[in-house]
Short mmCIF file of C-alpha atoms in Angstrom, two decimals:
data_model
loop_
_atom_site.label_atom_id
_atom_site.label_comp_id
_atom_site.label_asym_id
_atom_site.label_seq_id
_atom_site.Cartn_x
_atom_site.Cartn_y
_atom_site.Cartn_z
CA MET A 1 98.25 72.62 111.63
CA GLN A 2 96.47 69.48 110.97
CA ILE A 3 93.55 68.97 108.40
CA VAL A 4 90.88 66.75 108.67
CA PHE A 5 88.11 66.60 106.05
CA ASN A 6 84.85 65.00 107.90
CA GLN A 7 82.52 63.35 105.30
CA VAL A 8 82.73 66.37 102.71
CA LYS A 9 80.74 66.78 99.83
CA ALA A 10 80.80 69.41 97.43
CA ASP A 11 79.88 70.47 93.84
CA TYR A 12 80.51 74.04 91.62
CA GLN A 13 77.01 75.36 91.07
CA LEU A 14 76.50 76.83 87.92
CA GLY A 15 73.64 78.59 87.55
CA PRO A 16 70.63 76.36 87.62
CA ILE A 17 71.98 73.33 87.15
CA ARG A 18 73.92 71.36 90.23
CA THR A 19 76.82 69.42 89.06
CA ALA A 20 77.28 66.22 89.98
CA ASN A 21 79.63 65.75 93.40
CA ILE A 22 83.12 66.90 92.45
CA ILE A 23 84.23 65.70 96.19
CA ASN A 24 81.89 63.20 97.66
CA GLU A 25 82.09 61.72 100.90
CA VAL A 26 85.53 62.30 101.98
CA ASN A 27 87.08 61.50 105.26
CA LEU A 28 91.19 62.43 105.37
CA LEU A 29 93.33 63.18 108.20
CA ILE A 30 96.55 65.35 107.43
CA ALA A 31 98.56 65.24 110.07
CA ASP A 32 100.47 68.23 111.54
CA GLN A 33 103.95 68.84 109.53
CA SER A 34 103.54 66.06 106.93
CA PHE A 35 104.26 66.22 103.44
CA THR A 36 101.59 65.18 101.47
CA ALA A 37 101.16 63.99 97.72
CA VAL A 38 98.02 63.45 96.34
CA ILE A 39 97.61 61.82 92.97
CA GLY A 40 94.92 60.71 90.68
CA PRO A 41 93.74 60.71 87.31
CA THR A 42 92.69 64.35 85.81
CA GLY A 43 89.41 65.44 87.21
CA ALA A 44 89.78 63.41 89.82
CA GLY A 45 89.40 66.10 92.22
CA LYS A 46 93.01 67.20 93.12
CA SER A 47 92.60 70.54 92.38
CA SER A 48 89.05 70.71 94.23
CA LEU A 49 90.29 69.19 97.21
CA LEU A 50 93.16 71.87 97.55
CA LYS A 51 90.71 74.67 97.33
CA MET A 52 88.83 73.33 99.90
CA ILE A 53 91.77 73.36 102.22
CA ASN A 54 91.74 77.05 101.50
CA GLY A 55 88.21 77.75 102.22
CA LEU A 56 87.55 79.04 98.24
CA LEU A 57 85.30 76.08 97.85
CA LEU A 58 83.33 75.59 100.33
CA PRO A 59 81.46 72.15 101.61
CA SER A 60 77.81 71.43 100.57
CA ALA A 61 78.10 68.78 103.37
CA GLY A 62 80.21 67.62 106.31
CA SER A 63 83.01 70.19 107.70
CA ILE A 64 86.60 70.61 107.42
CA GLN A 65 88.78 71.33 110.12
CA VAL A 66 91.98 73.57 109.96
CA GLY A 67 94.10 73.57 112.87
CA GLU A 68 91.44 75.33 115.39
CA TYR A 69 88.98 76.71 112.42
CA SER A 70 86.14 74.95 111.10
CA ILE A 71 85.22 75.08 107.56
CA THR A 72 81.05 74.43 106.96
CA PRO A 73 78.81 74.77 104.36
CA SER A 74 77.47 78.10 106.53
CA CYS A 75 81.12 79.51 107.04
CA LYS A 76 81.58 82.68 108.29
CA LYS A 77 84.40 85.61 106.34
CA GLN A 78 86.34 86.01 109.09
CA THR A 79 86.72 82.48 109.70
CA LEU A 80 87.58 82.43 106.05
CA ALA A 81 90.01 85.06 106.14
CA ALA A 82 91.45 83.53 109.17
CA ILE A 83 91.81 80.42 107.26
CA ARG A 84 93.26 81.80 104.62
CA LYS A 85 95.66 83.91 106.29
CA ARG A 86 97.54 80.11 107.91
CA VAL A 87 96.97 78.65 104.68
CA GLY A 88 99.36 79.13 101.66
CA MET A 89 98.00 78.30 98.55
CA VAL A 90 99.97 78.09 95.37
CA PHE A 91 97.95 77.90 92.19
CA GLN A 92 98.99 75.84 89.35
CA PHE A 93 101.11 78.47 87.06
CA PRO A 94 100.89 80.91 89.62
CA GLU A 95 102.69 83.49 87.81
CA HIS A 96 99.71 84.52 85.66
CA GLN A 97 97.98 86.20 89.20
CA LEU A 98 101.21 88.70 88.99
CA PHE A 99 99.77 92.09 88.23
CA ALA A 100 101.89 94.56 90.41
CA GLU A 101 104.11 97.61 89.36
CA THR A 102 107.11 96.30 90.63
CA VAL A 103 108.14 92.90 92.29
CA GLU A 104 107.95 93.76 95.83
CA GLN A 105 104.22 95.22 95.55
CA ASP A 106 102.70 92.07 94.23
CA ILE A 107 104.94 90.28 96.93
CA GLY A 108 103.67 92.54 99.57
CA PHE A 109 99.85 92.13 98.04
CA GLY A 110 99.24 89.43 100.79
CA PRO A 111 100.86 90.63 103.93
CA THR A 112 99.34 93.50 103.42
CA ASN A 113 95.59 92.23 102.69
CA PHE A 114 96.08 90.52 105.60
CA GLY A 115 96.68 93.61 107.80
CA PHE A 116 100.55 93.23 107.76
CA SER A 117 102.31 97.18 108.72
CA ARG A 118 104.25 98.91 106.28
CA GLU A 119 107.27 97.62 107.93
CA GLU A 120 106.29 94.20 108.61
CA THR A 121 105.59 93.56 105.22
CA ARG A 122 108.75 95.30 103.61
CA LEU A 123 110.41 92.71 106.31
CA ALA A 124 108.28 89.86 105.04
CA VAL A 125 109.13 90.52 101.06
CA ILE A 126 112.83 90.62 101.71
CA GLU A 127 112.73 87.53 104.44
CA SER A 128 110.61 85.60 101.21
CA MET A 129 112.66 86.67 98.23
CA GLY A 130 115.44 85.12 100.29
CA LYS A 131 114.02 81.68 101.11
CA VAL A 132 112.72 81.12 97.88
CA GLY A 133 116.50 81.96 96.00
CA LEU A 134 115.60 85.79 94.54
CA ASP A 135 118.22 88.26 94.21
CA PRO A 136 116.90 91.37 96.44
CA ALA A 137 118.47 93.57 93.17
CA LEU A 138 114.80 92.87 91.79
CA LEU A 139 112.62 94.01 93.99
CA GLN A 140 112.09 97.53 92.21
CA ARG A 141 111.40 95.75 88.88
CA SER A 142 108.36 94.79 87.14
CA PRO A 143 107.34 91.00 87.41
CA PHE A 144 106.29 90.67 83.49
CA SER A 145 109.83 91.82 82.48
CA LEU A 146 111.18 88.30 84.73
CA SER A 147 111.93 85.11 82.85
CA GLY A 148 109.57 82.20 83.92
CA GLY A 149 111.06 80.61 86.71
CA GLN A 150 111.69 83.72 88.54
CA GLN A 151 107.96 84.85 87.83
CA ARG A 152 107.18 81.68 89.47
CA ARG A 153 109.29 82.15 92.14
CA VAL A 154 107.80 85.95 92.68
CA ALA A 155 104.37 84.07 92.62
CA ILE A 156 105.73 81.70 95.54
CA ALA A 157 107.44 84.29 97.37
CA GLY A 158 103.73 86.42 97.82
CA ILE A 159 102.30 83.48 99.24
CA ILE A 160 105.32 82.38 101.73
CA ALA A 161 105.32 85.89 102.82
CA THR A 162 102.45 86.10 104.69
CA LYS A 163 104.26 83.57 106.90
CA PRO A 164 101.66 80.54 106.55
CA ASP A 165 101.39 76.84 108.36
CA VAL A 166 100.00 75.33 105.90
CA LEU A 167 101.76 75.28 102.30
CA VAL A 168 98.91 73.64 99.37
CA LEU A 169 100.55 73.61 95.78
CA ASP A 170 98.59 72.25 92.93
CA GLU A 171 101.12 71.36 90.45
CA PRO A 172 103.82 73.93 91.32
CA GLY A 173 106.45 72.63 88.63
CA ALA A 174 104.28 72.47 85.75
CA GLY A 175 105.38 73.96 82.71
CA LEU A 176 109.37 74.29 83.89
CA ASP A 177 111.92 72.15 82.30
CA PRO A 178 113.44 69.62 84.55
CA GLU A 179 115.70 71.98 85.97
CA GLY A 180 114.06 74.43 87.16
CA LYS A 181 111.30 72.22 88.24
CA ARG A 182 113.40 70.26 90.41
CA GLU A 183 114.77 73.44 92.32
CA ILE A 184 111.18 75.04 92.44
CA LEU A 185 110.03 71.64 94.64
CA THR A 186 113.62 71.35 96.52
CA MET A 187 112.99 74.76 97.93
CA ILE A 188 109.55 73.87 98.60
CA GLN A 189 110.84 70.79 100.37
CA GLU A 190 113.36 72.82 102.26
CA LEU A 191 110.20 75.49 103.84
CA HIS A 192 108.70 72.34 104.50
CA ASP A 193 111.93 71.19 106.78
CA ASN A 194 112.66 74.64 107.90
CA HIS A 195 109.67 76.56 108.76
CA LYS A 196 107.64 73.43 110.31
CA LEU A 197 104.68 73.32 107.51
CA THR A 198 102.09 70.98 106.57
CA THR A 199 102.38 70.89 102.86
CA VAL A 200 99.44 68.94 100.51
CA LEU A 201 101.36 68.61 97.48
CA VAL A 202 99.13 68.22 93.53
CA THR A 203 101.36 66.26 91.12
CA HIS A 204 101.71 63.90 88.37
CA ASP A 205 104.95 62.39 88.43
CA MET A 206 105.22 59.37 90.74
CA ASP A 207 109.35 60.42 90.93
CA ASP A 208 108.29 63.99 92.94
CA VAL A 209 105.65 61.88 94.91
CA VAL A 210 109.08 59.56 95.86
CA ALA A 211 111.56 62.17 96.07
CA TYR A 212 109.61 64.93 98.67
CA ALA A 213 106.33 63.34 100.14
CA ASP A 214 105.78 61.30 103.28
CA ASN A 215 102.35 60.44 102.67
CA VAL A 216 100.59 59.78 99.65
CA VAL A 217 96.71 60.34 98.74
CA VAL A 218 94.85 58.62 95.49
CA MET A 219 91.99 60.25 94.85
CA ALA A 220 89.40 58.85 91.84
CA ASN A 221 86.17 60.39 90.89
CA GLY A 222 86.19 62.91 93.36
CA GLN A 223 86.50 60.36 96.64
CA VAL A 224 89.75 59.46 98.34
CA MET A 225 90.90 55.84 97.27
CA CYS A 226 93.05 55.23 99.82
CA GLN A 227 95.92 56.81 101.95
CA GLN A 228 99.17 55.91 103.03
CA LYS A 229 102.70 55.82 103.24
CA VAL A 230 104.76 56.27 100.01
CA GLU A 231 106.72 53.05 100.23
CA GLU A 232 103.56 51.04 101.62
CA LEU A 233 101.79 52.68 98.20
CA PHE A 234 104.44 51.54 95.96
CA ALA A 235 104.86 48.13 97.21
CA ASP A 236 101.21 47.07 96.52
CA LYS A 237 101.28 45.90 93.38
CA GLU A 238 97.52 45.31 93.30
CA ALA A 239 96.68 48.68 94.33
CA LEU A 240 98.74 50.36 92.06
CA VAL A 241 97.58 48.49 89.25
CA LYS A 242 93.66 49.32 90.27
CA TRP A 243 94.34 53.10 90.38
CA LYS A 244 96.35 52.74 87.22
CA ILE A 245 99.31 54.61 88.87
CA ASP A 246 102.42 55.16 86.99
CA LEU A 247 105.55 54.36 88.21
CA PRO A 248 108.93 55.86 89.91
CA GLU A 249 111.52 55.44 87.03
CA PRO A 250 113.63 52.88 89.18
CA LEU A 251 110.40 50.97 89.67
CA ARG A 252 109.61 50.41 86.53
CA ILE A 253 113.40 49.86 85.58
CA GLN A 254 112.78 47.06 88.58
CA ARG A 255 110.05 45.67 86.69
CA CYS A 256 111.66 45.81 83.38
CA ILE A 257 114.41 42.98 84.71
CA GLU A 258 112.17 40.78 86.84
CA GLU A 259 110.01 40.72 83.64
CA GLN A 260 113.13 40.07 82.00
CA CYS A 261 114.60 37.25 84.46
CA GLY A 262 111.27 35.63 85.25
CA ARG A 263 110.97 36.52 89.00
CA ALA A 264 109.70 38.87 91.43
CA PHE A 265 111.99 40.58 93.70
CA SER A 266 111.73 40.65 97.22
CA SER A 267 111.05 44.48 97.77
CA ALA A 268 110.12 47.34 95.55
CA SER A 269 113.05 50.31 95.05
CA LEU A 270 111.96 53.80 95.02
CA THR A 271 115.41 55.59 94.18
CA LEU A 272 118.12 53.80 92.18
CA GLU A 273 120.58 53.71 95.10
CA ALA A 274 118.05 51.10 96.26
CA LEU A 275 117.26 49.32 93.37
CA ALA A 276 121.11 48.67 92.91
CA ASP A 277 121.30 47.39 96.48
CA LEU A 278 118.46 45.12 95.46
CA LEU A 279 120.04 43.57 92.84
CA LEU A 280 123.12 42.83 94.50
CA LYS A 281 120.87 41.17 97.40
CA GLU A 282 119.03 39.09 94.62
CA TYR A 283 121.81 37.96 92.83
CA PHE A 284 124.50 37.76 95.67
CA ALA A 285 122.93 36.93 98.26
CA MET B 1 81.37 84.46 87.85
CA ASN B 2 80.12 81.65 86.10
CA LYS B 3 76.42 82.52 86.55
CA LEU B 4 76.44 84.39 83.40
CA MET B 5 73.33 82.92 81.45
CA MET B 6 72.91 84.80 78.17
CA GLY B 7 74.73 83.78 75.54
CA ARG B 8 74.97 80.29 76.93
CA TYR B 9 74.32 77.77 74.67
CA PHE B 10 72.09 74.42 75.55
CA SER B 11 72.39 71.67 73.58
CA GLY B 12 69.32 70.23 72.23
CA ASP B 13 67.27 68.43 69.58
CA SER B 14 64.20 70.87 69.49
CA PHE B 15 63.09 72.38 65.96
CA LEU B 16 64.55 75.67 67.16
CA HIS B 17 67.07 74.09 67.54
CA GLN B 18 67.64 72.76 64.47
CA LEU B 19 66.57 75.91 62.17
CA ASP B 20 68.91 77.44 60.28
CA PRO B 21 70.78 80.38 62.50
CA ARG B 22 70.61 82.62 59.85
CA THR B 23 66.75 82.29 59.91
CA LYS B 24 66.76 82.02 63.57
CA LEU B 25 69.03 85.54 63.34
CA PHE B 26 66.81 86.96 61.32
CA ALA B 27 63.43 85.74 62.84
CA THR B 28 64.67 87.10 66.32
CA LEU B 29 65.15 90.57 64.79
CA TYR B 30 62.14 90.80 63.32
CA ILE B 31 60.11 89.74 66.57
CA ILE B 32 62.34 92.58 67.89
CA ALA B 33 60.90 94.74 65.27
CA LEU B 34 57.54 93.78 65.70
CA LEU B 35 57.33 94.28 69.47
CA PHE B 36 57.54 98.39 68.90
CA PHE B 37 54.37 97.96 66.47
CA VAL B 38 52.41 96.49 68.72
CA GLU B 39 49.79 98.87 70.07
CA ASN B 40 46.99 97.26 72.63
CA ILE B 41 46.92 95.04 75.28
CA TRP B 42 45.62 92.43 73.29
CA GLY B 43 48.58 92.62 70.92
CA PHE B 44 51.40 91.82 73.78
CA LEU B 45 48.96 89.43 75.23
CA LEU B 46 49.42 87.62 71.93
CA LEU B 47 53.34 88.49 71.97
CA PHE B 48 53.49 86.94 75.09
CA ALA B 49 51.82 83.64 74.36
CA VAL B 50 54.11 83.39 71.10
CA THR B 51 56.89 84.21 72.89
CA PHE B 52 55.98 81.36 75.68
CA PHE B 53 54.97 78.71 72.95
CA ILE B 54 58.55 79.17 71.36
CA MET B 55 60.03 79.32 74.65
CA HIS B 56 58.78 75.78 75.56
CA GLN B 57 59.38 74.72 72.17
CA THR B 58 63.14 74.84 73.58
CA GLY B 59 62.66 72.12 76.04
CA ILE B 60 64.79 74.53 77.96
CA ALA B 61 63.78 75.04 81.77
CA LEU B 62 62.10 78.49 82.48
CA VAL B 63 64.78 79.40 85.11
CA ALA B 64 67.01 80.05 81.99
CA PHE B 65 65.15 82.62 80.53
CA ILE B 66 64.15 84.29 83.92
CA ASN B 67 68.26 84.23 84.69
CA GLY B 68 68.35 85.86 81.40
CA VAL B 69 66.13 88.80 82.75
CA LYS B 70 67.85 89.30 86.33
CA PRO B 71 70.60 91.53 85.41
CA LEU B 72 68.85 94.12 83.67
CA ILE B 73 65.54 94.36 86.39
CA TRP B 74 66.89 97.10 87.67
CA LEU B 75 67.39 99.04 84.26
CA ILE B 76 64.02 97.78 83.16
CA LEU B 77 61.67 98.72 86.46
CA PHE B 78 63.76 102.20 86.08
CA ALA B 79 62.54 102.52 82.58
CA VAL B 80 59.10 101.76 83.28
CA MET B 81 59.15 104.11 86.22
CA LEU B 82 60.03 106.98 84.06
CA ARG B 83 57.00 105.79 82.12
CA ILE B 84 54.44 105.39 84.84
CA PHE B 85 55.27 108.59 86.72
CA PHE B 86 56.04 111.33 83.43
CA THR B 87 52.75 110.30 81.14
CA GLY B 88 49.83 112.11 81.92
CA GLY B 89 46.07 111.28 79.90
CA GLY B 90 43.58 109.35 80.88
CA ILE B 91 42.24 109.44 84.58
CA VAL B 92 44.55 110.77 86.44
CA TYR B 93 45.05 109.20 89.77
CA PHE B 94 47.52 111.65 91.67
CA ARG B 95 49.83 114.63 91.06
CA ALA B 96 52.27 116.27 92.58
CA GLY B 97 54.46 118.67 89.91
CA PRO B 98 55.72 116.72 87.09
CA VAL B 99 55.28 113.39 88.85
CA MET B 100 51.75 112.19 88.10
CA LEU B 101 49.88 108.87 88.18
CA SER B 102 47.37 108.11 85.51
CA SER B 103 45.43 104.89 83.71
CA PHE B 104 47.21 105.84 80.69
CA GLY B 105 51.43 106.00 82.21
CA LEU B 106 50.14 102.94 83.85
CA ILE B 107 49.07 101.43 80.71
CA THR B 108 52.77 102.87 78.69
CA GLY B 109 54.44 101.39 81.88
CA PHE B 110 53.21 97.95 81.47
CA TYR B 111 54.09 98.61 77.69
CA THR B 112 57.66 99.18 78.25
CA PHE B 113 57.68 96.37 81.03
CA SER B 114 56.92 93.76 78.21
CA ARG B 115 58.66 94.91 75.31
CA PHE B 116 62.05 94.74 77.59
CA VAL B 117 60.58 91.43 78.88
CA LEU B 118 59.81 89.58 75.47
CA MET B 119 62.79 91.46 73.44
CA ILE B 120 65.27 89.79 76.19
CA PHE B 121 63.46 86.57 76.29
CA ILE B 122 63.38 86.18 72.50
CA SER B 123 66.70 87.05 72.14
CA THR B 124 67.35 84.49 74.88
CA VAL B 125 66.16 81.99 73.12
CA LEU B 126 68.11 83.29 70.20
CA THR B 127 71.68 82.27 72.65
CA LEU B 128 70.57 79.45 73.97
CA THR B 129 69.49 77.05 71.15
CA THR B 130 72.13 78.41 68.66
CA LYS B 131 76.00 77.49 68.75
CA PRO B 132 78.31 80.84 69.16
CA ILE B 133 79.73 79.96 66.06
CA ASP B 134 76.73 79.22 63.78
CA LEU B 135 75.51 82.31 64.71
CA THR B 136 78.46 84.17 63.52
CA ASP B 137 78.00 82.38 60.66
CA ALA B 138 74.28 84.11 60.43
CA ILE B 139 76.06 87.49 61.30
CA HIS B 140 78.21 87.09 58.35
CA ALA B 141 75.68 85.91 56.10
CA LEU B 142 73.27 88.81 56.76
CA LEU B 143 76.52 91.63 56.84
CA LYS B 144 76.74 90.01 53.16
CA PRO B 145 75.29 93.11 51.06
CA LEU B 146 77.57 95.40 52.94
CA GLN B 147 80.43 94.28 50.59
CA ILE B 148 78.87 96.42 47.83
CA PHE B 149 80.61 99.12 49.97
CA ARG B 150 83.72 97.45 49.76
CA ILE B 151 83.71 96.23 53.86
CA SER B 152 85.49 93.48 54.50
CA ILE B 153 82.95 91.11 55.72
CA ASN B 154 85.23 88.16 56.42
CA ASP B 155 87.56 90.49 58.82
CA PHE B 156 84.46 90.93 60.82
CA ALA B 157 83.43 87.60 61.32
CA LEU B 158 87.01 86.14 61.79
CA MET B 159 87.28 88.97 64.87
CA LEU B 160 83.84 87.92 66.01
CA SER B 161 84.31 84.43 65.82
CA ILE B 162 87.46 84.43 67.68
CA SER B 163 86.41 87.01 70.15
CA LEU B 164 83.61 84.05 70.72
CA ARG B 165 85.56 81.45 70.85
CA PHE B 166 87.69 82.75 73.51
CA ILE B 167 84.85 83.73 75.77
CA PRO B 168 84.90 80.22 78.06
CA ASN B 169 89.18 80.56 78.19
CA LEU B 170 88.38 83.92 79.64
CA LEU B 171 85.68 82.84 82.26
CA ASP B 172 88.21 80.15 83.22
CA GLU B 173 90.64 82.56 83.77
CA THR B 174 89.13 85.34 85.49
CA THR B 175 87.92 82.29 87.46
CA LYS B 176 91.31 81.11 88.35
CA ILE B 177 92.67 84.34 88.74
CA VAL B 178 89.74 85.54 91.10
CA ASP B 179 90.81 82.58 93.06
CA ALA B 180 94.01 83.00 93.48
CA GLN B 181 93.59 86.62 94.72
CA ARG B 182 91.15 85.52 97.24
CA ALA B 183 93.53 82.88 98.11
CA ARG B 184 95.99 86.14 98.85
CA GLY B 185 93.53 87.56 101.31
CA VAL B 186 91.93 89.52 98.95
CA VAL B 187 88.06 90.12 100.24
CA PHE B 188 85.89 90.90 97.23
CA GLY B 189 82.05 92.53 98.16
CA LYS B 190 83.54 94.77 101.00
CA GLY B 191 84.26 98.20 100.92
CA ASN B 192 82.81 101.23 99.28
CA ILE B 193 82.84 101.64 95.71
CA ILE B 194 86.04 102.97 95.34
CA GLN B 195 88.07 100.08 97.51
CA GLN B 196 85.92 97.71 95.22
CA MET B 197 87.12 98.72 92.27
CA LYS B 198 90.73 98.96 93.19
CA LYS B 199 90.36 95.41 93.92
CA LEU B 200 89.64 94.62 90.54
CA VAL B 201 93.42 95.43 89.51
CA PRO B 202 94.82 92.77 90.87
CA ILE B 203 92.19 90.27 88.49
CA VAL B 204 92.21 92.46 85.58
CA LEU B 205 95.59 93.66 84.84
CA PRO B 206 96.88 89.60 84.88
CA LEU B 207 93.90 89.08 82.30
CA PHE B 208 94.93 91.80 80.22
CA ALA B 209 98.17 90.40 79.99
CA SER B 210 97.58 87.58 79.11
CA SER B 211 94.99 88.21 76.34
CA LEU B 212 97.39 90.47 75.10
CA LYS B 213 99.61 87.36 74.96
CA ARG B 214 97.32 84.81 74.24
CA ALA B 215 96.84 87.52 70.98
CA GLU B 216 100.17 87.89 69.63
CA GLU B 217 100.75 83.91 69.66
CA LEU B 218 97.80 83.69 68.04
CA ALA B 219 98.26 86.01 65.16
CA ASP B 220 101.37 84.69 64.81
CA VAL B 221 100.31 80.90 64.81
CA MET B 222 97.96 82.34 61.68
CA GLU B 223 100.42 83.74 60.20
CA VAL B 224 102.87 80.98 60.08
CA LYS B 225 99.94 78.93 58.86
CA GLY B 226 99.62 80.94 56.21
CA TYR B 227 96.23 82.78 56.83
CA GLN B 228 95.37 85.83 54.23
CA SER B 229 92.55 87.80 54.93
CA ASP B 230 92.18 88.98 51.64
CA GLN B 231 91.91 85.62 49.85
CA LYS B 232 88.18 83.92 48.82
CA ARG B 233 87.19 81.84 51.36
CA THR B 234 85.56 78.02 51.25
CA ARG B 235 82.99 77.25 54.51
CA TYR B 236 83.82 73.99 56.81
CA ARG B 237 80.32 74.53 57.96
CA GLN B 238 77.92 75.22 55.05
CA LEU B 239 74.50 76.31 55.83
CA LYS B 240 71.63 74.85 54.13
CA TRP B 241 68.11 76.43 53.79
CA GLN B 242 65.46 73.66 54.69
CA VAL B 243 61.65 73.17 54.78
CA ARG B 244 61.25 74.00 58.59
CA ASP B 245 63.25 77.28 57.80
CA ALA B 246 60.18 77.79 55.19
CA VAL B 247 57.92 77.07 58.00
CA ALA B 248 59.47 79.36 60.44
CA LEU B 249 59.43 82.52 58.13
CA LEU B 250 55.45 81.24 56.97
CA MET B 251 54.82 81.58 60.92
CA ILE B 252 56.62 85.30 61.05
CA VAL B 253 54.06 86.03 58.33
CA LEU B 254 51.04 84.74 60.40
CA LEU B 255 52.34 86.80 63.28
CA THR B 256 52.56 90.20 61.43
CA ALA B 257 49.81 89.58 60.16
CA ALA B 258 47.83 88.68 63.18
CA VAL B 259 49.48 91.70 65.18
CA VAL B 260 48.25 93.76 62.43
CA PHE B 261 44.88 92.26 62.76
CA VAL B 262 45.29 92.60 66.26
CA ASN B 263 46.31 96.47 66.29
CA ARG B 264 42.44 97.24 64.68
CA LEU B 265 40.87 95.36 68.06
#
């Protein structure tokens, strides 16, 4: 599903205090079936942007078009329910939302809420456990007795069990060891490819951006600074400095080499293979 | 969820913000007690005037205080209605069995209403102008006499400050979990009371789980850092008695005198 932000503003209202706009004049187009990474410093409004796609944070002005649905400041509850069924949202540390007695009940919670029948729920639970790589033997275990990595898989399974068309994720790899993080993200990429999902991923790690995303959205102070193809952004030296964007590992190595030999190379390498090719080309061509 | 105004500290540098928390706590309790000694309408008018003056002095918008009353308004109205309809005396305008409407009832109803509202206003002044941690120190100081009975004040104060310390975290966490469950299709504020209660399970359970985990970790950390509750402790925040505290107490004495005088009118 295509997601369009149209002149969107939003703030968190706190009693009588109205905070400054946490999202300010955002215009954004996220294409159907694209994999978009959202980056930016802490407090830039990345998580709020995700919440808006799911209707958890309503705009104070403007509108958001999610597929055929439209989120406006005065949006009906039925529309929001329909949107939430189509948009799966994985929060930071999603395992904190686990509550049920068994893994089966927890994964089945979303489908039940969205009106799946008992049989459909059972099938959806088993199917999504397979997708996230959980052993079906865990079905009757308590989610609290599982390891951290498994808990996170259960939580993600609980979200994809409702068969969303859009998946929005807020740092799904946070707090995991590098191995666990790569497994989770690879799994998400497989879901994205196999089910034609539109995926929006918030991350701090530029290596993740390069490895998984096609598009990247840079945010700062509640505004979208730019939206580009991943390769275009990292090729644009000025933009990287201007928005204080960290470099992915291969590009950082390339910059070190460039500094040592005192000249800039023709292109920016985003993978180690590309860097090796580039070095061969620069020195032996 | 974020609309809990009671107990939220607003920073500022008014006379009331600068008062010693012990003075403020004592004065608050004293004024609340004083509310029960007021016997006529003049006394309430006087206390309304004083309370509004104090509220004005905090430099915080009136709406913050009104918000403190809002969650309790039904309870207050219920108590006031009981007073009005079940108190006899004076001119009786209307009577149906035990229920009646009398001039005396209307007046006591007004008294009850004023007592509740003023009580909330005054305690809101305390919580809006005092940091929770200062308030804990004040409670600790006022409880000190209990040490004679070998009650461990330090443990109590520690428990209090830890719970106050984690309220913002719990609120944050609640907001996050509520959002996460809403994203999974829970619709709050729909269905009958039993259904609504059931919807709290997916929120309360994760909160319990994380609170227990955090309590355990905190206890471990404190033990590792060598905390022992029965040791004599020095304090990082020293409370100092200052001229303005004496001024505040003097005003309290004057207020008492005024109330005693007005009661005779």
